[in-house]
GROMACS .gro file of N, CA and C in nm:
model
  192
    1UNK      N    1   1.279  -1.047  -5.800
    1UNK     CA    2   1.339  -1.065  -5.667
    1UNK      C    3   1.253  -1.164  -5.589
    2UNK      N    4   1.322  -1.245  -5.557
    2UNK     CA    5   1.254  -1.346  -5.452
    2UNK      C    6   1.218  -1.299  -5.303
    3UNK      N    7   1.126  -1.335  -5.290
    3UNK     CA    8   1.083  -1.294  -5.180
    3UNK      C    9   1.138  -1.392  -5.027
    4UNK      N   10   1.126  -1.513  -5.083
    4UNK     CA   11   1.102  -1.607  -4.931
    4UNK      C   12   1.266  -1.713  -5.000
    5UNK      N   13   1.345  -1.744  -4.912
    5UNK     CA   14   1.423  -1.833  -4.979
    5UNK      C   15   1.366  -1.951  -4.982
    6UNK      N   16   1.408  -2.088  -5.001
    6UNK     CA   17   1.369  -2.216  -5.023
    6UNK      C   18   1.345  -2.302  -4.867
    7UNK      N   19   1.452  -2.263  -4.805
    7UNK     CA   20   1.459  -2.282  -4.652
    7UNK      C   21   1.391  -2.180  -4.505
    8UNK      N   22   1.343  -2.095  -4.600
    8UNK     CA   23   1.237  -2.011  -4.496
    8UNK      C   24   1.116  -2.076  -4.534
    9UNK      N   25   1.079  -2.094  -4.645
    9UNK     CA   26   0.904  -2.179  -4.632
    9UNK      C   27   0.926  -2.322  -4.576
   10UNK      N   28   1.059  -2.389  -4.608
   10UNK     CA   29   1.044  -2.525  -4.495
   10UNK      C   30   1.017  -2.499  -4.402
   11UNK      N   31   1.066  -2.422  -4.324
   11UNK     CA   32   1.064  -2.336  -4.180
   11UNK      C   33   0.899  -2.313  -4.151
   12UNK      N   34   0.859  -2.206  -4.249
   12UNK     CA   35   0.707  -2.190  -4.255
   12UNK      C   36   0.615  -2.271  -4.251
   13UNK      N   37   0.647  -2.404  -4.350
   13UNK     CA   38   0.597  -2.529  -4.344
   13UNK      C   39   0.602  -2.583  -4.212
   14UNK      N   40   0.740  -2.651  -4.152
   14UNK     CA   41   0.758  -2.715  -4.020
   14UNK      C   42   0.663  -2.659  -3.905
   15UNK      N   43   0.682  -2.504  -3.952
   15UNK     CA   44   0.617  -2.383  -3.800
   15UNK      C   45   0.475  -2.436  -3.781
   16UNK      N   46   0.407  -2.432  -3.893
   16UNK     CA   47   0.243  -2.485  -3.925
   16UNK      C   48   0.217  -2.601  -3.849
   17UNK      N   49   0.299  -2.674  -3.938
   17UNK     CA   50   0.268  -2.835  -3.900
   17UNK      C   51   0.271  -2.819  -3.778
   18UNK      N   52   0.377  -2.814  -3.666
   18UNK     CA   53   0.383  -2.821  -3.557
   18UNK      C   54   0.266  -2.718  -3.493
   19UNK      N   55   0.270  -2.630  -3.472
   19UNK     CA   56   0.186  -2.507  -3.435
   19UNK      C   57   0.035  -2.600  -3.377
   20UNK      N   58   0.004  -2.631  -3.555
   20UNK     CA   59  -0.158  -2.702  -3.537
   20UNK      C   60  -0.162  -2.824  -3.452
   21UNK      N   61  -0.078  -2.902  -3.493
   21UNK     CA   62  -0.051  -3.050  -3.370
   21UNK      C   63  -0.076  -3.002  -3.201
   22UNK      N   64   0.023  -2.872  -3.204
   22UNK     CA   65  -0.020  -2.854  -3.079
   22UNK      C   66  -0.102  -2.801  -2.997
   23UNK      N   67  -0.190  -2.691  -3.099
   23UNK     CA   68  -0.299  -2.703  -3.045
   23UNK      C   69  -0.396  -2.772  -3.043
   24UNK      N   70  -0.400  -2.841  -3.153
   24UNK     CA   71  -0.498  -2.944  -3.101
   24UNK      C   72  -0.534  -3.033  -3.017
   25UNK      N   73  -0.411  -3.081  -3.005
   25UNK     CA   74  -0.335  -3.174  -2.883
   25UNK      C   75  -0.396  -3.063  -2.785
   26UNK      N   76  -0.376  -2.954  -2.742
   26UNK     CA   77  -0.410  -2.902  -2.654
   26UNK      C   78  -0.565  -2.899  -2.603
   27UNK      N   79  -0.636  -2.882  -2.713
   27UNK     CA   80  -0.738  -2.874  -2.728
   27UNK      C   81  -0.838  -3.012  -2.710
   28UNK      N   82  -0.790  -3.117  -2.732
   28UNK     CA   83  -0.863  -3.232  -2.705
   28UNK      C   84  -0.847  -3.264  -2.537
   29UNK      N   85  -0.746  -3.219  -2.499
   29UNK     CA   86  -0.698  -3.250  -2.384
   29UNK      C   87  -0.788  -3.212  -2.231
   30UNK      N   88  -0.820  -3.063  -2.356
   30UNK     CA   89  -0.932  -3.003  -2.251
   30UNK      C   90  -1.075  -3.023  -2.257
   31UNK      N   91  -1.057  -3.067  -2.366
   31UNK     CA   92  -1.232  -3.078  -2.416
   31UNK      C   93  -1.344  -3.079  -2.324
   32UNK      N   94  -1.338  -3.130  -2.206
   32UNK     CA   95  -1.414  -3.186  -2.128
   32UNK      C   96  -1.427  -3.046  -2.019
   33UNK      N   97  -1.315  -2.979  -1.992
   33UNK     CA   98  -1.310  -2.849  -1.963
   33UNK      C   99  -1.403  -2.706  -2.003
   34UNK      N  100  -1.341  -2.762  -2.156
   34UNK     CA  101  -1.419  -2.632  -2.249
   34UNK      C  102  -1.572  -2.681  -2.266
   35UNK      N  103  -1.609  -2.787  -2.283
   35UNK     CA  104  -1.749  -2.824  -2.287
   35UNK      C  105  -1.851  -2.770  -2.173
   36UNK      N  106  -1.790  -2.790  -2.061
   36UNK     CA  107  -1.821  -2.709  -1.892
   36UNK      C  108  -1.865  -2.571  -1.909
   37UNK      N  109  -1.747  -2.502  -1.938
   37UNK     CA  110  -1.724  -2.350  -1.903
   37UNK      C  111  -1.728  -2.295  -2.019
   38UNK      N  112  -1.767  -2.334  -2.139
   38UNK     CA  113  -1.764  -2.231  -2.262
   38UNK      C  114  -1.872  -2.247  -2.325
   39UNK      N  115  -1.971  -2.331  -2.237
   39UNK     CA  116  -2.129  -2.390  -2.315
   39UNK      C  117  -2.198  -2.284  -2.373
   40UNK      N  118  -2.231  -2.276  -2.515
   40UNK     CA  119  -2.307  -2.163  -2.564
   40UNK      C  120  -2.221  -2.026  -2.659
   41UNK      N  121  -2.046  -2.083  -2.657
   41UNK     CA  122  -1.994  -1.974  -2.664
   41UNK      C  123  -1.970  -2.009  -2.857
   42UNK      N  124  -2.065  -2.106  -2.885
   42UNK     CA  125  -2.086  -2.114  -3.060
   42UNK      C  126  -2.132  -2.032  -3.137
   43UNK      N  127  -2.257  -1.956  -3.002
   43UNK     CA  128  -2.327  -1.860  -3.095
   43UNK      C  129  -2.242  -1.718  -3.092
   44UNK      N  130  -2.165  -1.729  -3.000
   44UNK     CA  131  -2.112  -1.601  -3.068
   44UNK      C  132  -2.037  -1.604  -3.167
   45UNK      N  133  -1.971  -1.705  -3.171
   45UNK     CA  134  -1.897  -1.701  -3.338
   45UNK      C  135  -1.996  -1.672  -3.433
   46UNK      N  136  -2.094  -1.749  -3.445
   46UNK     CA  137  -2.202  -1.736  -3.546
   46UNK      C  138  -2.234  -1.580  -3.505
   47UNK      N  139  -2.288  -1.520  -3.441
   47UNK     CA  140  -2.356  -1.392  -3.414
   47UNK      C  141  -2.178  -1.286  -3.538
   48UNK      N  142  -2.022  -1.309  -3.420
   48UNK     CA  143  -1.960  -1.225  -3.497
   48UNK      C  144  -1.925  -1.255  -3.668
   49UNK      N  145  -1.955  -1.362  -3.695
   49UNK     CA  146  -1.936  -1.384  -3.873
   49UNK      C  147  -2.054  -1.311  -3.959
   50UNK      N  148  -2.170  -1.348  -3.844
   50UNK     CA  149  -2.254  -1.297  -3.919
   50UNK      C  150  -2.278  -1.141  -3.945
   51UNK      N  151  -2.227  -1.084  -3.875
   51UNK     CA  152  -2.165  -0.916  -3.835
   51UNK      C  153  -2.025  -0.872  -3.947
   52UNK      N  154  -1.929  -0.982  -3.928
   52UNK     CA  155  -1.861  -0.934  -3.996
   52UNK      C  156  -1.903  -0.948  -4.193
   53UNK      N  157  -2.026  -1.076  -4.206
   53UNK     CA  158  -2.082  -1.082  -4.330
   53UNK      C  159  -2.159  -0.947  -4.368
   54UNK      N  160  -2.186  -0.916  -4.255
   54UNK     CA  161  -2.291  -0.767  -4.299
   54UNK      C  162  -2.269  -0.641  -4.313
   55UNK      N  163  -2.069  -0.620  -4.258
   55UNK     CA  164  -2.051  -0.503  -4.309
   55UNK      C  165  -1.962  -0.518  -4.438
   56UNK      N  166  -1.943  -0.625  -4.477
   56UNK     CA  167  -1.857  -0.667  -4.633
   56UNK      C  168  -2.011  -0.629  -4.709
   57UNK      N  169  -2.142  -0.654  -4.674
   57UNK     CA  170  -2.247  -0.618  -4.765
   57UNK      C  171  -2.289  -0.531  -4.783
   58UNK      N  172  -2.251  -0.401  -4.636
   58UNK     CA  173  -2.278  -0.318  -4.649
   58UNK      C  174  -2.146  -0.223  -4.751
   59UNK      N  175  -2.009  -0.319  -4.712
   59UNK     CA  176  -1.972  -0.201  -4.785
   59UNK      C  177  -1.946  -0.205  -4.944
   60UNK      N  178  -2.018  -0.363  -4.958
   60UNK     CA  179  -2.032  -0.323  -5.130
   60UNK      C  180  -2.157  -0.272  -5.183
   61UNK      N  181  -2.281  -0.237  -5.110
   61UNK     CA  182  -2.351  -0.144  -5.095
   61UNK      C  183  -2.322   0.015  -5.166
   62UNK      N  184  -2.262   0.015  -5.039
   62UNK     CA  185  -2.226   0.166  -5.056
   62UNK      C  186  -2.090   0.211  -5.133
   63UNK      N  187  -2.035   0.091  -5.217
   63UNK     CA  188  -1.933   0.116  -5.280
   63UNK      C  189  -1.965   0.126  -5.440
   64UNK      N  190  -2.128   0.096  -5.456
   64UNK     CA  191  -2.178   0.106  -5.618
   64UNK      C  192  -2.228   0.230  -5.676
   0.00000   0.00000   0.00000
């Protein structure tokens, strides 16, 4: 059984394409905005990856 027809992943495809254009577009637009008011807000990505790296370690840890 098929899951997706041929014309729902064009769809899926088109949705993407567009989707990302526009945020980016959005995103350059502000740049100068977000550079202002979000200064510093890198390390929290880094801080939550590195959180979310440590309970994938913990839970193959405790999964042996």
């Amino acid at each position: 059984i098929k899951m997706f027809t041929t014309g729902q992943w064009v769809f899926a495809a088109l949705f993407f394409i567009a989707f990302v254009f526009f945020v980016s577009r959005s995103y350059r637009k502000d740049r100068k905005l977000h550079k202002k008011e979000y200064r510093g807000s890198f390390w929290i990505l880094i801080g939550f990856i590195v959180f979310v790296a440590l309970l994938f370690l913990i839970k193959l840890m405790l999964n042996k």
